[in-house]
Amino acid sequence: MLVTLGHVIGVVLTFAVSRALSLGVYVSTWVTHNGFIQSHIHGEDAASKLWNRLKKSRCLLADYVVNERMWWPLHAGVLGMLCGAGGLGWSNHLSVIRTVGCVHCGLMCGGKAALRLGHVDLGNFFFFDRGLCVLLAAGAWFSPALLYVAVIHSCCLTYTVGASSGLAQPYSNYLGFEYCRWMVCACIAACLVDGAVGCAQWIGLPLVLTDGVVELSLLVSTGAYYFAQGAGKCRLGQHWFEWPLHNRIENLWINAILRGHLSRFVSVDVAIQMAGFVRMMRVPMNCMGLIAELLGLATVLPPPISTSGVALRAMFHCAVTGMTGLFDWEGIVGNAVVAMLLHSGAFTAAFALPGVVAIAAAVCIIMSDQWAVWVSERPDMATKLALFDAADLPMCWWDSPYMRMFEWSVECEVSPGEELAFPVTLFSPYDTLITDVHTRLMNLKLYPGLDRTRSTDRGVIRSGVWGLLLHREDSKVVYSLVDTKLDEADLVKHFCPESPDPWTVTAETDWDESPTCVALFQFFRGWNSHVDTEWFRVVGSTLGGFHWPGEDIVPDTSPLRRPRRRQYSVTDGRVTKAHLRRIKTWFTGERVLLLEDALIGTIDLVSNSDTAHDRLPRTLSGSLDEKTFGDFGTLTTSND
């Protein structure tokens, strides 16, 4: 009985440590170090000083260590514990932990940190930091201490370059990266608890941590991440079964096509025909996706069930990639590795534990989800900042037939007067942000001045670039409009109540007048400063604009435009003008209606005056007050 109780305590304690460590790593590197706290708690002057320092930094890890002294106790304690029991190397009985941790660390360092170039507006590509990321990821195979240093450094690099723009967000939306960070922290937590038990044994305490407890705690972490995704979908409606029965997933497919997904292979007419099949299979498809995520709770069950659940999640990510263009390759690789380890018997010791230990592990998974919900419902912004972990952000929404997206085009010196399509993948490392900016525009009320009719459109429906809806009442409205089969004129009147008021940004535009638009000006100005260099052209041509390996591989160029615009490439040279258009579409079930295609802004880069842009951008375009940040909870809980 005492042995079983010890196993239960070991699993619960290890998972609690992994959650606390993941939160500590995220808060210390994102919330504190990327300027969010500095700008919204300590003021914008502090944020400007921070970014002036980071842009000139020769090593972001050294800058972090020197300047973030408040986190020294955390890092010193973790590193001391990792090295105190087993020395610098890995213990032999932690081979599974080493494999899973190093695979996910490699995905972190390679996927989002070392290989994603861009950052033209910073003028610093952090090549030394990228090389250091690769070295630390390789060194993690030999030492858990280096694994911890690698995760800290990859977070510093990824969050610094990804949150430096004036378009920066209040939370990280690097989905695959956050999953890998979550898993690496789970592996480090297992090493920490194992080291603590070793220290206890050294001083004479009769504590034992079996291999099965360590392995099961790792399975609990991967299960908890996905179970929260499925639970979030169950909370979208008044009853848990509303989403799988009533969500119209065919709209997700159509909206992806209308964003340019598979545009070379699938026409809009063919996509509509395929949407008919998706519509017939909507309930089974919804249920399969929901089951794949809720099976995170079954990760602690015997190998045939747990292996099938993990493998199903890898296949689920592949299906999502084909259907939407959201390429969560970290999730595919990470789940595939865990599934292979389960199949090979690497977790045998975990499943040899008594059944009550598995029940305790399942309770940990459920409590992890409830903790995330509790944090998201906190009314105080400071509390949310201190307790929110971006790995808890669930991907759950209602799929809408109405989509409101942005499309970029540019004019360049090589072909003056011709507008070229500028896919959002060229905005690396802000490409995911530029895609997601529309959702934040409508739900968090950020980015003032970017879309002057935002408030009016938000009063009609709160829909983002995917057509996603976070509120059940909004989904009921748009689904009823589809069922009543309104004609095109009525739909235009309903969804386009106000004509756009286009803006123009030049080198003389003041930052305070239009911070979001000026931040975009700075990106294109940085692009022009590097586009003539040979290495920039070579890398941009081979890697598709520094985006690979990104998550959202959809270009946001509308296939409804006739004639099609030629796509811009780095060989087209400097950009002279950039145009931002707003496109609204509606899917009736049988055809796609173009409700609006309107110019909302122009960035004029012809002016030679740069004096107005020497100031550094804020970390957020616009104020994020208490009331506004309260809407952030809808993104983390997706409640009505």
XYZ file of C-alpha atoms in Angstrom:
640
model
C 0.000 0.000 0.000
C 2.817 2.418 0.911
C 4.644 1.560 -2.307
C 1.525 2.327 -4.381
C 1.007 5.584 -2.509
C 4.614 6.476 -3.265
C 4.007 5.845 -6.969
C 0.924 8.086 -6.921
C 2.805 10.869 -5.157
C 5.686 10.496 -7.595
C 3.467 10.863 -10.680
C 1.516 13.808 -9.267
C 4.635 15.576 -8.027
C 6.546 15.120 -11.291
C 3.653 16.442 -13.364
C 3.173 19.412 -11.020
C 6.863 20.238 -11.326
C 6.641 20.021 -15.127
C 3.702 22.437 -15.185
C 5.450 24.875 -12.868
C 8.693 24.659 -14.844
C 6.915 25.201 -18.172
C 5.184 28.264 -16.735
C 8.438 29.586 -15.288
C 10.301 29.215 -18.574
C 7.483 30.892 -20.519
C 6.969 33.813 -18.134
C 10.688 34.458 -17.713
C 11.403 34.503 -21.453
C 8.181 35.801 -23.024
C 6.345 37.947 -20.506
C 9.383 39.462 -18.821
C 12.079 39.466 -21.468
C 10.180 40.362 -24.638
C 9.030 43.743 -23.393
C 5.407 43.046 -22.543
C 5.870 43.786 -18.866
C 8.146 46.703 -19.626
C 5.643 48.430 -21.899
C 2.428 47.767 -19.998
C 3.620 47.703 -16.424
C 6.777 49.782 -16.356
C 6.041 52.017 -19.346
C 7.050 52.373 -22.976
C 10.423 53.958 -22.211
C 11.504 50.738 -20.522
C 10.380 48.741 -23.567
C 12.296 51.027 -25.947
C 15.464 50.661 -23.898
C 14.999 46.899 -23.871
C 14.645 46.643 -27.631
C 17.518 48.993 -28.289
C 19.657 46.638 -26.220
C 18.347 43.431 -27.791
C 18.722 44.661 -31.371
C 22.413 45.287 -30.735
C 22.935 42.148 -28.670
C 25.651 39.772 -29.779
C 24.281 36.925 -27.658
C 20.682 36.898 -26.484
C 21.348 34.175 -23.928
C 24.088 36.237 -22.283
C 21.845 39.310 -22.332
C 19.069 37.311 -20.678
C 21.334 35.940 -17.961
C 22.867 39.328 -17.164
C 19.678 41.384 -17.138
C 16.994 39.019 -15.822
C 18.423 38.612 -12.325
C 15.036 37.962 -10.760
C 15.037 34.539 -12.452
C 18.489 33.498 -11.268
C 17.159 31.442 -8.311
C 14.947 29.393 -10.666
C 17.709 28.660 -13.157
C 20.369 28.052 -10.507
C 18.074 25.668 -8.647
C 17.177 23.711 -11.790
C 20.766 23.440 -13.031
C 22.039 22.578 -9.556
C 19.490 19.802 -9.152
C 20.178 18.426 -12.654
C 23.897 18.231 -11.968
C 23.750 17.382 -8.272
C 22.541 13.785 -8.427
C 23.678 12.276 -11.724
C 26.517 14.647 -12.598
C 26.606 16.329 -15.984
C 25.535 13.235 -17.927
C 22.261 11.356 -18.290
C 21.470 8.500 -15.944
C 21.109 5.156 -17.690
C 17.534 4.636 -16.493
C 16.419 7.921 -18.113
C 17.037 6.791 -21.696
C 13.392 7.287 -22.722
C 13.359 10.752 -21.178
C 16.545 11.632 -23.034
C 15.149 10.473 -26.375
C 11.855 12.341 -26.071
C 13.499 15.460 -24.629
C 16.218 15.686 -27.267
C 13.801 15.105 -30.149
C 11.517 17.907 -29.009
C 14.490 20.126 -28.182
C 15.781 19.615 -31.711
C 12.385 20.551 -33.106
C 12.361 23.712 -30.975
C 15.878 24.821 -31.811
C 15.659 23.901 -35.481
C 12.049 24.688 -36.284
C 11.380 28.051 -34.741
C 14.760 29.264 -33.562
C 17.773 28.440 -35.739
C 16.277 27.925 -39.195
C 13.578 30.583 -39.441
C 15.277 33.650 -40.850
C 13.836 37.054 -41.594
C 13.781 39.809 -38.957
C 14.680 42.392 -41.594
C 13.182 45.230 -39.554
C 15.501 44.462 -36.640
C 18.630 44.679 -38.769
C 20.064 41.840 -36.679
C 19.697 38.253 -37.836
C 21.277 36.794 -34.683
C 23.500 34.332 -36.563
C 25.634 33.613 -33.488
C 22.514 32.802 -31.471
C 21.294 30.470 -34.211
C 24.555 28.578 -34.233
C 24.518 28.394 -30.457
C 20.993 26.946 -30.626
C 22.205 24.094 -32.828
C 25.190 23.390 -30.567
C 23.052 23.351 -27.434
C 20.479 21.064 -29.057
C 23.263 18.638 -29.958
C 24.784 18.909 -26.486
C 21.432 18.082 -24.885
C 21.982 14.447 -25.887
C 24.907 14.322 -23.492
C 23.596 16.353 -20.554
C 20.177 17.281 -19.141
C 21.706 20.560 -17.967
C 22.420 21.479 -21.592
C 18.836 20.482 -22.428
C 17.611 23.115 -19.979
C 20.025 25.748 -21.302
C 18.908 24.904 -24.853
C 15.220 25.431 -24.078
C 15.943 28.754 -22.380
C 18.079 29.971 -25.266
C 15.650 28.865 -27.981
C 12.846 30.683 -26.128
C 14.976 33.834 -25.841
C 15.766 33.776 -29.557
C 12.298 32.839 -30.815
C 10.414 35.208 -28.528
C 12.814 38.097 -29.094
C 12.636 38.076 -32.868
C 8.969 37.079 -32.966
C 7.726 39.681 -30.506
C 9.874 42.637 -31.465
C 7.539 44.151 -34.026
C 4.961 46.802 -33.258
C 2.493 44.056 -34.178
C 3.559 41.905 -31.260
C 0.883 40.042 -29.334
C 0.170 39.608 -25.607
C 0.814 35.876 -25.824
C 2.823 33.459 -27.946
C 0.929 31.807 -30.797
C 3.775 29.543 -31.959
C 1.681 26.414 -31.506
C 4.213 23.735 -32.387
C 6.969 25.522 -30.519
C 4.862 25.731 -27.367
C 4.059 22.020 -27.555
C 7.768 21.203 -27.802
C 8.588 23.525 -24.908
C 5.878 21.808 -22.857
C 7.343 18.369 -23.587
C 10.954 19.391 -22.976
C 9.973 20.887 -19.621
C 8.211 17.606 -18.772
C 11.450 15.732 -19.473
C 13.475 18.173 -17.373
C 10.929 17.869 -14.545
C 11.357 14.098 -14.582
C 15.119 14.583 -14.262
C 14.599 17.067 -11.427
C 12.409 14.747 -9.378
C 14.734 11.855 -10.090
C 17.654 14.003 -8.927
C 15.793 15.083 -5.800
C 15.083 11.460 -4.901
C 18.738 10.642 -5.508
C 19.788 13.425 -3.154
C 17.326 12.154 -0.544
C 18.798 8.676 -0.808
C 22.310 10.108 -0.460
C 21.442 11.675 2.891
C 19.747 8.487 4.064
C 16.041 9.011 3.360
C 14.286 5.811 2.140
C 12.780 7.289 -1.041
C 12.545 5.404 -4.331
C 11.428 6.697 -7.742
C 10.888 3.822 -10.144
C 11.404 4.052 -13.890
C 7.687 3.474 -14.389
C 6.781 6.627 -12.452
C 9.189 8.734 -14.517
C 7.889 7.323 -17.801
C 4.236 7.675 -16.799
C 4.721 11.320 -15.852
C 5.952 11.983 -19.394
C 2.854 10.309 -20.862
C 0.696 12.429 -18.559
C 2.226 15.602 -20.018
C 1.611 14.683 -23.656
C -1.905 13.526 -22.779
C -2.724 16.691 -20.832
C -1.734 18.942 -23.735
C -4.158 17.311 -26.152
C -6.959 16.601 -23.706
C -7.200 20.339 -23.030
C -7.720 20.921 -26.773
C -10.643 18.528 -26.892
C -12.120 19.780 -23.630
C -12.036 23.317 -25.015
C -14.200 22.215 -27.945
C -16.654 20.585 -25.539
C -17.003 23.919 -23.737
C -17.862 25.854 -26.896
C -21.571 25.205 -26.510
C -24.011 24.918 -23.649
C -23.664 21.118 -23.851
C -20.482 19.142 -24.482
C -21.900 17.472 -27.608
C -22.915 20.667 -29.440
C -19.619 21.225 -31.252
C -19.262 17.770 -32.857
C -22.926 17.725 -33.884
C -23.369 21.285 -35.126
C -19.990 22.646 -36.227
C -19.895 23.016 -40.028
C -16.360 21.938 -40.777
C -16.809 22.282 -44.531
C -16.422 26.033 -44.018
C -12.893 25.462 -42.712
C -11.954 23.708 -45.940
C -13.494 26.390 -48.157
C -11.926 29.246 -46.190
C -8.510 27.609 -46.475
C -8.957 27.412 -50.253
C -10.064 31.045 -50.337
C -6.843 31.936 -48.511
C -4.874 30.344 -51.343
C -4.318 26.852 -49.914
C -3.583 24.306 -52.673
C -4.378 26.995 -55.260
C -2.049 25.367 -57.801
C -3.880 22.054 -57.611
C -7.473 22.693 -56.528
C -9.743 25.299 -58.101
C -12.543 26.959 -56.180
C -15.164 24.999 -58.164
C -13.505 21.685 -57.349
C -13.167 22.751 -53.700
C -16.914 23.445 -53.561
C -17.635 19.959 -54.872
C -15.307 18.469 -52.264
C -17.022 20.599 -49.603
C -20.242 18.716 -50.395
C -18.572 15.478 -49.327
C -17.133 17.139 -46.210
C -20.630 18.423 -45.387
C -22.042 14.893 -45.530
C -19.227 13.658 -43.293
C -19.134 16.665 -40.959
C -20.309 14.844 -37.829
C -17.927 11.867 -38.213
C -15.053 14.230 -39.022
C -15.822 16.444 -36.037
C -16.055 13.408 -33.805
C -12.798 11.946 -35.083
C -10.945 15.171 -34.406
C -12.512 15.475 -30.965
C -11.774 11.842 -30.102
C -8.143 12.188 -31.211
C -7.688 14.987 -28.699
C -9.775 13.557 -25.861
C -7.792 10.328 -26.176
C -5.060 12.259 -24.432
C -6.807 10.988 -21.316
C -6.234 7.418 -22.561
C -2.466 7.882 -22.859
C -2.117 6.293 -19.421
C -4.034 3.149 -20.491
C -2.327 -0.080 -21.684
C -0.036 0.139 -24.756
C -2.494 -0.888 -27.504
C -4.847 1.955 -26.553
C -2.219 4.575 -25.714
C -0.178 3.808 -28.833
C -3.255 4.059 -31.041
C -4.226 7.391 -29.457
C -0.788 8.970 -29.949
C -0.525 7.657 -33.524
C -4.030 8.961 -34.229
C -2.938 12.441 -33.121
C 0.016 12.345 -35.531
C -2.362 11.384 -38.349
C -4.795 14.066 -37.173
C -2.099 16.725 -37.639
C -1.390 15.367 -41.136
C -5.084 15.590 -42.013
C -5.265 19.160 -40.691
C -2.274 20.087 -42.868
C -3.947 18.732 -45.986
C -7.273 20.334 -45.189
C -6.183 23.757 -43.961
C -2.481 24.313 -44.634
C -1.750 24.590 -40.907
C 1.434 22.505 -40.871
C 2.062 21.604 -37.238
C 5.082 19.519 -38.173
C 6.392 19.553 -34.603
C 3.212 17.809 -33.486
C 3.513 15.256 -36.288
C 7.125 14.365 -35.533
C 6.750 14.535 -31.750
C 3.704 12.267 -31.628
C 5.221 9.862 -34.153
C 8.328 9.473 -31.969
C 6.277 8.844 -28.816
C 4.091 6.340 -30.712
C 7.159 4.442 -31.926
C 8.599 4.343 -28.413
C 5.293 3.035 -27.076
C 5.161 0.385 -29.781
C 8.755 -0.701 -29.120
C 8.039 -1.247 -25.427
C 10.119 1.650 -24.130
C 7.334 2.582 -21.683
C 6.768 -0.953 -20.397
C 7.589 -0.013 -16.821
C 4.940 2.725 -16.830
C 2.162 0.256 -17.638
C 3.335 -2.230 -15.012
C 2.291 0.126 -12.215
C -0.927 -0.557 -10.243
C -4.188 0.656 -11.737
C -4.695 3.277 -9.040
C -1.545 5.042 -10.288
C -3.048 5.274 -13.776
C -6.209 6.730 -12.238
C -4.134 9.341 -10.430
C -2.417 10.158 -13.728
C -5.791 10.622 -15.431
C -6.883 12.940 -12.624
C -3.721 15.003 -13.217
C -4.672 15.394 -16.879
C -8.174 16.609 -15.983
C -6.921 18.954 -13.265
C -4.385 20.449 -15.670
C -7.204 21.457 -17.987
C -9.247 22.888 -15.120
C -6.260 24.904 -13.944
C -5.946 26.494 -17.396
C -9.651 27.374 -17.372
C -9.357 28.906 -13.907
C -6.396 31.053 -14.981
C -8.173 32.274 -18.111
C -11.160 33.404 -16.049
C -9.117 35.602 -13.703
C -10.349 39.216 -13.975
C -6.996 40.716 -12.992
C -4.529 41.232 -15.858
C -1.453 40.870 -13.658
C -2.693 37.491 -12.434
C -3.202 36.267 -15.965
C 0.257 37.429 -16.944
C 1.812 35.618 -14.025
C -0.107 32.335 -14.370
C -0.944 31.912 -18.068
C 1.142 29.431 -20.075
C 0.831 29.733 -23.859
C 0.887 25.929 -24.108
C -2.606 26.043 -22.555
C -4.056 28.008 -25.489
C -6.602 25.645 -27.096
C -7.344 25.624 -30.810
C -11.138 25.511 -30.712
C -13.774 27.511 -32.546
C -16.875 27.336 -34.719
C -16.231 27.297 -38.468
C -18.037 30.128 -40.207
C -19.161 30.495 -43.840
C -18.195 34.177 -43.562
C -14.525 35.108 -43.740
C -12.864 38.474 -43.435
C -9.213 38.342 -44.523
C -6.377 40.664 -45.518
C -4.407 40.375 -48.748
C -1.065 42.035 -49.481
C 0.279 43.183 -52.836
C 3.360 45.223 -53.701
C 4.843 47.323 -56.454
C 8.590 47.114 -57.009
C 11.356 48.810 -58.939
C 11.815 45.972 -61.422
C 8.229 46.154 -62.692
C 6.812 49.606 -61.854
C 3.033 49.894 -62.008
C 2.459 46.134 -61.759
C 0.959 44.816 -58.527
C 2.527 41.560 -57.363
C 1.024 39.226 -54.791
C 2.985 39.343 -51.535
C 2.201 36.153 -49.554
C 2.217 36.408 -45.784
C 4.865 33.680 -45.633
C 7.340 36.396 -46.692
C 6.672 38.214 -43.409
C 8.828 35.687 -41.532
C 9.138 35.511 -38.590
C 5.880 37.453 -38.260
C 4.008 35.366 -40.849
C 1.892 33.522 -38.293
C 1.256 36.835 -36.584
C 0.235 38.609 -39.807
C -2.192 35.753 -40.455
C -3.523 35.825 -36.933
C -3.647 39.620 -36.656
C -7.167 39.546 -38.038
C -8.382 37.400 -35.156
C -6.813 39.693 -32.604
C -8.179 42.686 -34.464
C -11.727 41.408 -34.033
C -11.515 39.689 -30.633
C -8.854 41.520 -28.630
C -9.466 44.934 -30.207
C -5.760 45.495 -30.791
C -3.950 47.290 -33.650
C -5.748 50.648 -33.812
C -5.722 52.344 -37.179
C -5.044 49.228 -39.238
C -8.687 48.779 -40.227
C -10.813 51.845 -39.640
C -14.123 50.004 -39.989
C -13.137 47.334 -37.494
C -15.577 48.489 -34.811
C -18.519 48.457 -37.212
C -17.676 45.009 -38.573
C -17.081 43.675 -35.091
C -20.599 44.766 -34.194
C -21.924 42.617 -37.048
C -19.890 39.471 -36.384
C -16.640 38.706 -34.547
C -14.927 36.604 -37.183
C -11.245 36.186 -37.965
C -9.167 35.231 -40.965
C -10.095 31.545 -40.870
C -13.738 32.480 -40.513
C -13.400 31.230 -36.959
C -15.980 32.181 -34.349
C -15.267 32.002 -30.636
C -18.844 32.508 -29.468
C -21.822 30.201 -29.853
C -24.254 33.052 -30.413
C -22.205 34.218 -33.413
C -22.249 30.735 -34.933
C -26.027 30.520 -34.535
C -26.413 33.808 -36.401
C -24.270 32.887 -39.408
C -25.603 29.324 -39.635
C -29.164 30.649 -39.657
C -28.230 33.075 -42.454
C -26.963 30.125 -44.514
C -30.150 28.167 -43.892
C -32.411 31.101 -44.859
C -30.489 31.474 -48.170
C -30.321 35.261 -48.341
C -29.489 36.738 -51.722
C -26.156 38.406 -52.386
C -27.443 41.973 -52.068
C -28.823 41.322 -48.589
C -25.572 39.661 -47.511
C -23.513 42.602 -48.751
C -25.783 44.996 -46.896
C -25.489 42.942 -43.721
C -21.743 42.277 -43.677
C -20.489 45.440 -45.401
C -22.392 48.245 -43.657
C -19.564 50.781 -43.965
C -17.239 51.694 -46.819
C -13.511 51.541 -46.060
C -11.533 54.684 -45.319
C -8.059 53.905 -46.736
C -4.937 55.198 -45.017
C -1.519 55.973 -46.440
C 1.737 55.662 -44.499
C 4.932 57.355 -45.613
C 8.290 58.014 -44.006
C 6.812 61.188 -42.465
C 3.930 59.424 -40.699
C 4.209 59.788 -36.943
C 4.306 56.636 -34.829
C 1.667 57.865 -32.394
C -0.681 58.628 -35.269
C -0.771 55.052 -36.579
C 1.547 52.655 -34.703
C 0.463 49.453 -36.428
C 0.813 50.854 -39.932
C 4.200 52.384 -39.153
C 5.376 49.017 -37.804
C 4.495 47.488 -41.168
C 6.350 50.343 -42.885
C 9.421 49.421 -40.854
C 9.213 45.820 -42.016
C 9.179 46.785 -45.691
C 11.929 49.337 -45.146
C 14.041 46.603 -43.571
C 13.210 44.318 -46.487
C 14.485 46.886 -48.957
C 17.704 47.349 -47.016
C 18.589 43.658 -47.405
C 16.979 42.539 -50.649
C 19.971 43.548 -52.781
C 22.453 41.447 -50.805
C 23.495 38.187 -52.443
C 22.998 35.936 -49.423
C 19.509 37.337 -48.852
C 18.497 36.554 -52.423
C 19.969 33.055 -52.344
C 18.319 32.104 -49.063
C 15.040 33.772 -50.001
C 14.903 31.914 -53.310
C 15.741 28.486 -51.897
C 13.670 28.619 -48.696
C 10.664 30.483 -50.055
C 11.227 33.733 -48.224
C 12.819 32.526 -44.979
C 9.551 30.924 -43.890
C 10.527 27.260 -43.830
C 9.785 25.401 -41.708
C 6.801 27.484 -40.722
C 3.393 26.519 -39.403
C 0.827 28.341 -41.522
C 1.862 27.649 -45.110
C -1.161 29.403 -46.654
C -0.221 32.585 -48.584
C -3.405 34.650 -48.014
C -3.746 35.460 -51.707
C -7.318 35.146 -52.953
C -7.959 32.679 -55.822
C -11.080 34.704 -56.710
C -8.967 37.471 -58.210
C -8.932 37.535 -61.992
C -6.507 37.771 -63.560
C -4.160 36.194 -61.060
C -1.267 38.335 -59.911
C 2.273 37.135 -60.290
C 3.865 36.348 -56.951
C 6.649 38.564 -55.707
C 10.061 37.020 -55.120
C 13.316 38.437 -53.752
C 14.645 38.692 -57.311
C 12.048 41.413 -57.982
C 14.104 43.754 -55.819
C 13.024 46.683 -53.705
C 9.400 47.348 -52.831
C 8.153 50.838 -53.659
C 4.555 50.480 -52.469
C 2.641 47.906 -50.439
C -1.150 47.669 -50.582
C -3.370 46.071 -47.961
C -6.791 44.907 -49.109
C -9.713 43.514 -47.136
C -11.644 40.639 -48.673
C -14.965 39.338 -47.379
C -16.416 36.081 -48.669
C -19.514 33.999 -47.979
C -20.035 30.306 -48.686
C -23.666 29.467 -49.364
C -23.061 25.727 -49.528
C -23.257 25.691 -53.326
C -21.112 28.669 -54.318
C -18.743 31.297 -52.980
C -19.781 34.956 -52.969
C -17.247 37.783 -52.970
C -18.921 40.350 -50.744
C -16.094 42.888 -50.661
C -12.648 43.492 -52.123
C -11.559 46.888 -50.846
C -8.306 48.748 -50.367
C -7.834 49.722 -46.737
C -4.276 51.044 -46.750
C -1.106 51.813 -48.699
C 2.502 51.922 -47.532
C 4.528 54.333 -49.661
C 8.250 53.624 -49.458
C 9.382 56.070 -52.149
C 10.118 58.870 -49.682
C 13.766 59.130 -48.634
C 13.107 60.564 -45.195
C 13.720 58.043 -42.402
C 14.034 60.406 -39.492
C 10.527 59.737 -38.249
C 11.211 56.021 -37.837
C 14.285 55.968 -35.648
C 12.164 55.250 -32.606
C 11.673 51.671 -31.587
C 8.209 50.093 -31.817
C 6.083 49.339 -28.831
C 5.554 45.715 -28.050
C 1.850 46.102 -28.703
C 0.113 48.336 -31.185
C -2.375 50.071 -28.963
C -3.257 49.936 -25.324
C -4.263 46.716 -23.671
C -6.364 47.834 -20.773
C -8.075 45.692 -18.160
C -11.325 45.455 -20.088
C -9.624 44.572 -23.349
C -7.413 41.943 -21.782
C -10.543 40.408 -20.327
C -11.491 39.347 -23.853
C -8.246 37.408 -23.912
C -10.027 34.816 -21.814
C -12.252 33.922 -24.752
C -9.165 32.857 -26.641
C -8.024 30.594 -23.855
C -11.333 29.120 -22.769
C -13.573 29.735 -25.783
C -16.590 30.077 -23.522
C -19.733 31.980 -24.432
